[in-house]
Amino acid sequence: MPVIALTQEMGSLAKDVSLKLAETLGLAVMRHEVIEHVADRMQVSTSLIGRLRSGKAGLVERLTTDRRSVALYTAEELFALADRGNVVLRGWGATCLLRPVPHVVCVRITRSMKKRVEWLMGDLETDDAEFAEAEIRRSDQAHAARMHAQFGVTWGDPVLYDLVLNTDRLSVESCVEQIRLMVNRPEFAETPASRALLANMALEARVRAALKEHEATRDINVTITANHGELLLRGIVLNSDERAQAEAVAAEVSGVSGVHNQLRLMASTRRFASAKQT
């Protein structure tokens, strides 16, 4: 079940490649699923999520929107889509999130600034090249800042991808053919181990999102490790109630068969409890 993650660069023709790729290989294309999922979970408008991602959000919107929630709910949806397989995922950090999974092919579609400016001028029906270039650079800066903040990587670094394709020199059809060949290589064959890894990562993402959504656990930040339905929770929480709540919320997540709670209490809380007892 192929899973292909593509970058999303304004004017790179990545959208055209993803649509042709899906048509050729019989795959689903992620369209509005992620933005709708994130907006619904956060109870905000899809336009707000779009403005945040494109770098067009105002100061108040940037200050009042929980960026961690956006990242958690985005990861939850991307892993869910990838876990179902037979899909092309474009943008949303999919290449970074899914890179550890051996059978996921991560591809960057890129193009020269000159060609990207020409594309945007045509798309907007304008002859203002300066405006078009400014829009593209703003979009690039927003992407770079988000990738660095969320994953600690330099956006565009070629080592993040299995394949980099330049649509200055390659047609959409040629890009699709190169990706198709890569998908069929033995290095990207789905195995029981790679399938289990993806399922584990998807479950971890669901648990993180559930903890964030629950009022009693939304501010905790703990390590979650999944292994065939069994969860291991590690880290430090404020008190025993928070520890119990984290376990209870995690246990209710679909796909969880057991929870091993190794969460520790803050040392100051334990000392305070001991002092009260004496």
Short mmCIF file of C-alpha atoms in Angstrom, two decimals:
data_model
loop_
_atom_site.label_atom_id
_atom_site.label_comp_id
_atom_site.label_asym_id
_atom_site.label_seq_id
_atom_site.Cartn_x
_atom_site.Cartn_y
_atom_site.Cartn_z
CA MET A 1 0.00 0.00 0.00
CA PRO A 2 2.10 2.93 -1.24
CA VAL A 3 2.45 6.04 0.91
CA ILE A 4 4.08 9.00 -0.83
CA ALA A 5 4.89 12.25 0.97
CA LEU A 6 5.52 15.34 -1.15
CA THR A 7 6.59 18.85 -0.28
CA GLN A 8 4.33 21.81 -0.94
CA GLU A 9 6.17 24.69 -2.56
CA MET A 10 4.16 27.48 -4.14
CA GLY A 11 4.55 27.36 -7.91
CA SER A 12 6.63 24.17 -7.93
CA LEU A 13 3.93 22.10 -9.70
CA ALA A 14 3.82 19.71 -6.71
CA LYS A 15 0.02 19.82 -6.84
CA ASP A 16 0.02 18.76 -10.49
CA VAL A 17 2.48 15.97 -9.74
CA SER A 18 0.41 14.71 -6.80
CA LEU A 19 -2.80 14.61 -8.85
CA LYS A 20 -1.16 12.85 -11.80
CA LEU A 21 0.59 10.45 -9.44
CA ALA A 22 -2.69 9.54 -7.76
CA GLU A 23 -4.36 9.04 -11.13
CA THR A 24 -1.52 6.86 -12.44
CA LEU A 25 -1.12 4.66 -9.37
CA GLY A 26 -4.74 4.64 -8.23
CA LEU A 27 -4.04 6.47 -4.96
CA ALA A 28 -6.09 8.85 -2.87
CA VAL A 29 -4.87 12.44 -2.62
CA MET A 30 -4.99 14.32 0.64
CA ARG A 31 -6.91 17.50 -0.11
CA HIS A 32 -8.71 19.33 2.69
CA GLU A 33 -8.78 16.51 5.24
CA VAL A 34 -5.97 17.84 7.43
CA ILE A 35 -7.07 21.47 7.63
CA GLU A 36 -10.66 20.43 8.33
CA HIS A 37 -9.55 17.94 11.00
CA VAL A 38 -7.29 20.46 12.76
CA ALA A 39 -9.88 23.24 12.64
CA ASP A 40 -12.58 20.93 13.95
CA ARG A 41 -10.45 19.65 16.85
CA MET A 42 -9.45 23.19 17.81
CA GLN A 43 -12.93 24.60 17.17
CA VAL A 44 -11.62 27.38 14.94
CA SER A 45 -12.21 28.27 11.31
CA THR A 46 -10.32 26.54 8.50
CA SER A 47 -9.37 30.00 7.22
CA LEU A 48 -7.48 30.70 10.47
CA ILE A 49 -5.46 27.50 10.12
CA GLY A 50 -4.77 28.40 6.51
CA ARG A 51 -3.55 31.89 7.45
CA LEU A 52 -1.26 30.49 10.15
CA ARG A 53 0.29 28.03 7.72
CA SER A 54 0.77 30.55 4.94
CA GLY A 55 2.25 33.24 7.17
CA LYS A 56 -0.72 35.58 6.68
CA ALA A 57 -2.10 35.43 10.23
CA GLY A 58 -2.22 38.70 12.16
CA LEU A 59 -0.30 39.34 15.37
CA VAL A 60 -3.30 38.64 17.62
CA GLU A 61 -4.07 35.39 15.77
CA ARG A 62 -0.46 34.24 16.10
CA LEU A 63 -0.35 35.06 19.81
CA THR A 64 -3.70 33.52 20.72
CA THR A 65 -3.56 30.29 18.69
CA ASP A 66 -2.02 27.26 20.39
CA ARG A 67 0.67 26.20 17.92
CA ARG A 68 1.30 22.95 19.84
CA SER A 69 -2.31 21.92 19.32
CA VAL A 70 -2.02 22.62 15.59
CA ALA A 71 1.08 20.42 15.40
CA LEU A 72 -0.45 17.59 17.47
CA TYR A 73 -3.73 17.45 15.56
CA THR A 74 -1.91 17.72 12.23
CA ALA A 75 0.30 14.77 13.13
CA GLU A 76 -2.72 12.77 14.28
CA GLU A 77 -4.47 13.18 10.94
CA LEU A 78 -1.37 12.61 8.80
CA PHE A 79 -0.52 9.39 10.59
CA ALA A 80 -4.12 8.22 10.30
CA LEU A 81 -4.10 8.82 6.54
CA ALA A 82 -0.70 7.17 6.12
CA ASP A 83 -1.74 4.19 8.24
CA ARG A 84 -4.63 3.52 5.84
CA GLY A 85 -2.14 3.51 2.95
CA ASN A 86 -2.58 4.06 -0.80
CA VAL A 87 -2.27 7.81 -0.43
CA VAL A 88 -0.34 10.86 -1.60
CA LEU A 89 0.28 13.36 1.21
CA ARG A 90 1.36 16.83 0.14
CA GLY A 91 2.69 19.40 2.59
CA TRP A 92 1.84 19.68 6.31
CA GLY A 93 5.29 18.39 7.27
CA ALA A 94 4.44 14.91 5.98
CA THR A 95 7.98 14.32 4.68
CA CYS A 96 9.44 14.94 8.16
CA LEU A 97 6.75 13.16 10.16
CA LEU A 98 6.81 10.03 8.01
CA ARG A 99 10.52 9.90 7.16
CA PRO A 100 11.29 7.25 9.83
CA VAL A 101 8.91 4.78 8.14
CA PRO A 102 10.95 2.72 5.60
CA HIS A 103 8.14 2.16 3.08
CA VAL A 104 7.17 5.85 2.84
CA VAL A 105 8.72 7.62 -0.16
CA CYS A 106 9.59 11.25 0.66
CA VAL A 107 9.90 13.56 -2.34
CA ARG A 108 10.70 17.23 -2.78
CA ILE A 109 9.27 18.92 -5.86
CA THR A 110 11.10 22.17 -6.53
CA ARG A 111 11.54 24.80 -9.22
CA SER A 112 13.49 27.99 -9.88
CA MET A 113 12.18 31.25 -8.44
CA LYS A 114 11.82 32.66 -11.96
CA LYS A 115 9.48 29.87 -13.04
CA ARG A 116 7.56 30.00 -9.77
CA VAL A 117 7.00 33.75 -10.19
CA GLU A 118 5.79 33.21 -13.76
CA TRP A 119 3.39 30.52 -12.53
CA LEU A 120 1.93 32.72 -9.80
CA MET A 121 1.54 35.70 -12.13
CA GLY A 122 -0.45 33.50 -14.47
CA ASP A 123 -2.50 32.02 -11.65
CA LEU A 124 -3.36 35.48 -10.26
CA GLU A 125 -3.71 37.02 -13.72
CA THR A 126 -1.31 39.85 -12.86
CA ASP A 127 1.77 41.32 -14.50
CA ASP A 128 3.22 42.46 -11.15
CA ALA A 129 6.31 40.25 -10.88
CA GLU A 130 7.53 42.02 -7.74
CA PHE A 131 4.27 41.27 -5.92
CA ALA A 132 4.32 37.62 -7.04
CA GLU A 133 7.90 37.12 -5.89
CA ALA A 134 7.14 38.73 -2.52
CA GLU A 135 4.21 36.32 -2.03
CA ILE A 136 6.37 33.32 -2.84
CA ARG A 137 9.17 34.44 -0.52
CA ARG A 138 6.67 35.05 2.30
CA SER A 139 5.27 31.56 1.79
CA ASP A 140 8.77 30.05 1.75
CA GLN A 141 9.72 31.87 4.95
CA ALA A 142 6.57 30.64 6.70
CA HIS A 143 7.31 27.05 5.63
CA ALA A 144 10.95 27.30 6.75
CA ALA A 145 10.05 28.76 10.14
CA ARG A 146 7.39 26.12 10.78
CA MET A 147 9.66 23.22 9.79
CA HIS A 148 12.47 24.50 12.00
CA ALA A 149 10.18 25.13 14.97
CA GLN A 150 8.34 21.81 14.71
CA PHE A 151 11.08 19.43 13.56
CA GLY A 152 14.37 21.28 14.10
CA VAL A 153 15.34 20.91 10.43
CA THR A 154 16.36 23.26 7.63
CA TRP A 155 13.57 23.34 5.07
CA GLY A 156 14.87 22.21 1.68
CA ASP A 157 17.82 20.23 3.04
CA PRO A 158 18.18 17.43 0.44
CA VAL A 159 19.02 14.77 3.04
CA LEU A 160 15.42 15.01 4.26
CA TYR A 161 14.16 13.44 1.02
CA ASP A 162 14.59 10.22 -0.92
CA LEU A 163 14.17 12.04 -4.22
CA VAL A 164 14.42 15.70 -5.31
CA LEU A 165 12.80 16.60 -8.64
CA ASN A 166 13.22 19.91 -10.49
CA THR A 167 10.22 20.81 -12.65
CA ASP A 168 12.34 23.35 -14.52
CA ARG A 169 13.84 20.35 -16.30
CA LEU A 170 11.31 17.58 -15.76
CA SER A 171 7.72 17.43 -16.94
CA VAL A 172 4.96 16.44 -14.55
CA GLU A 173 4.76 13.09 -16.34
CA SER A 174 8.50 12.50 -15.92
CA CYS A 175 8.28 13.33 -12.22
CA VAL A 176 5.46 10.82 -11.83
CA GLU A 177 7.48 8.14 -13.62
CA GLN A 178 10.51 8.71 -11.39
CA ILE A 179 8.38 8.47 -8.25
CA ARG A 180 6.63 5.36 -9.57
CA LEU A 181 9.98 3.68 -10.12
CA MET A 182 11.09 4.63 -6.62
CA VAL A 183 7.90 3.25 -5.06
CA ASN A 184 8.53 -0.10 -6.73
CA ARG A 185 12.12 -0.40 -5.52
CA PRO A 186 12.77 -3.09 -2.86
CA GLU A 187 14.07 -0.44 -0.44
CA PHE A 188 10.52 0.91 -0.17
CA ALA A 189 8.65 -2.36 0.00
CA GLU A 190 6.19 -2.50 2.88
CA THR A 191 7.18 -5.12 5.46
CA PRO A 192 5.51 -6.33 8.66
CA ALA A 193 8.13 -4.36 10.60
CA SER A 194 7.58 -1.09 8.67
CA ARG A 195 3.82 -1.54 8.87
CA ALA A 196 4.03 -2.08 12.65
CA LEU A 197 6.25 1.00 13.03
CA LEU A 198 3.72 3.18 11.22
CA ALA A 199 0.84 1.76 13.27
CA ASN A 200 2.77 2.45 16.48
CA MET A 201 3.50 6.04 15.41
CA ALA A 202 -0.15 6.58 14.49
CA LEU A 203 -1.26 5.32 17.90
CA GLU A 204 1.24 7.55 19.69
CA ALA A 205 -0.11 10.54 17.75
CA ARG A 206 -3.70 9.68 18.73
CA VAL A 207 -2.73 9.44 22.39
CA ARG A 208 -0.88 12.78 22.32
CA ALA A 209 -3.90 14.43 20.74
CA ALA A 210 -6.25 12.85 23.30
CA LEU A 211 -4.14 14.09 26.20
CA LYS A 212 -4.11 17.57 24.70
CA GLU A 213 -7.87 17.54 24.22
CA HIS A 214 -8.67 16.48 27.80
CA GLU A 215 -8.86 19.39 30.26
CA ALA A 216 -7.03 17.60 33.08
CA THR A 217 -4.07 16.54 30.90
CA ARG A 218 -3.81 19.20 28.19
CA ASP A 219 -0.76 20.89 29.71
CA ILE A 220 1.35 17.81 30.40
CA ASN A 221 4.24 16.90 28.13
CA VAL A 222 5.32 13.28 28.50
CA THR A 223 7.00 10.62 26.39
CA ILE A 224 4.62 8.13 24.76
CA THR A 225 5.88 4.87 23.27
CA ALA A 226 3.51 2.41 21.58
CA ASN A 227 4.23 -1.21 20.76
CA HIS A 228 1.41 -3.27 19.22
CA GLY A 229 -1.25 -1.54 21.33
CA GLU A 230 0.76 -1.45 24.55
CA LEU A 231 1.64 2.06 25.76
CA LEU A 232 4.56 3.18 27.88
CA LEU A 233 4.14 6.60 29.54
CA ARG A 234 7.31 8.23 30.87
CA GLY A 235 8.11 11.67 32.20
CA ILE A 236 7.28 13.95 35.09
CA VAL A 237 3.82 15.17 36.10
CA LEU A 238 2.69 17.58 38.78
CA ASN A 239 0.87 15.23 41.16
CA SER A 240 -0.71 11.79 41.56
CA ASP A 241 -4.06 13.00 40.20
CA GLU A 242 -2.40 14.15 36.97
CA ARG A 243 -0.58 10.81 36.77
CA ALA A 244 -3.82 8.86 37.13
CA GLN A 245 -5.68 11.11 34.69
CA ALA A 246 -2.98 10.67 32.04
CA GLU A 247 -3.24 6.90 32.33
CA ALA A 248 -7.03 6.96 32.21
CA VAL A 249 -7.17 9.21 29.12
CA ALA A 250 -4.54 7.14 27.30
CA ALA A 251 -6.33 3.89 28.09
CA GLU A 252 -9.51 5.13 26.39
CA VAL A 253 -7.84 5.81 23.04
CA SER A 254 -8.88 3.46 20.26
CA GLY A 255 -6.25 0.79 19.65
CA VAL A 256 -4.73 0.88 23.14
CA SER A 257 -4.71 -2.55 24.79
CA GLY A 258 -2.68 -1.69 27.88
CA VAL A 259 -0.88 1.19 29.61
CA HIS A 260 2.38 0.92 31.53
CA ASN A 261 2.48 4.07 33.64
CA GLN A 262 6.03 5.09 34.55
CA LEU A 263 5.19 8.75 35.09
CA ARG A 264 6.97 10.28 38.07
CA LEU A 265 5.82 13.04 40.37
CA MET A 266 7.71 16.30 40.72
CA ALA A 267 10.21 16.08 43.57
CA SER A 268 8.81 19.21 45.25
CA THR A 269 5.33 17.62 45.31
CA ARG A 270 6.67 14.47 46.97
CA ARG A 271 8.57 16.49 49.59
CA PHE A 272 5.47 18.54 50.35
CA ALA A 273 3.39 15.36 50.75
CA SER A 274 5.99 13.87 53.12
CA ALA A 275 6.07 17.03 55.23
CA LYS A 276 2.30 16.97 55.62
CA GLN A 277 2.40 13.35 56.81
CA THR A 278 4.96 14.14 59.52
#
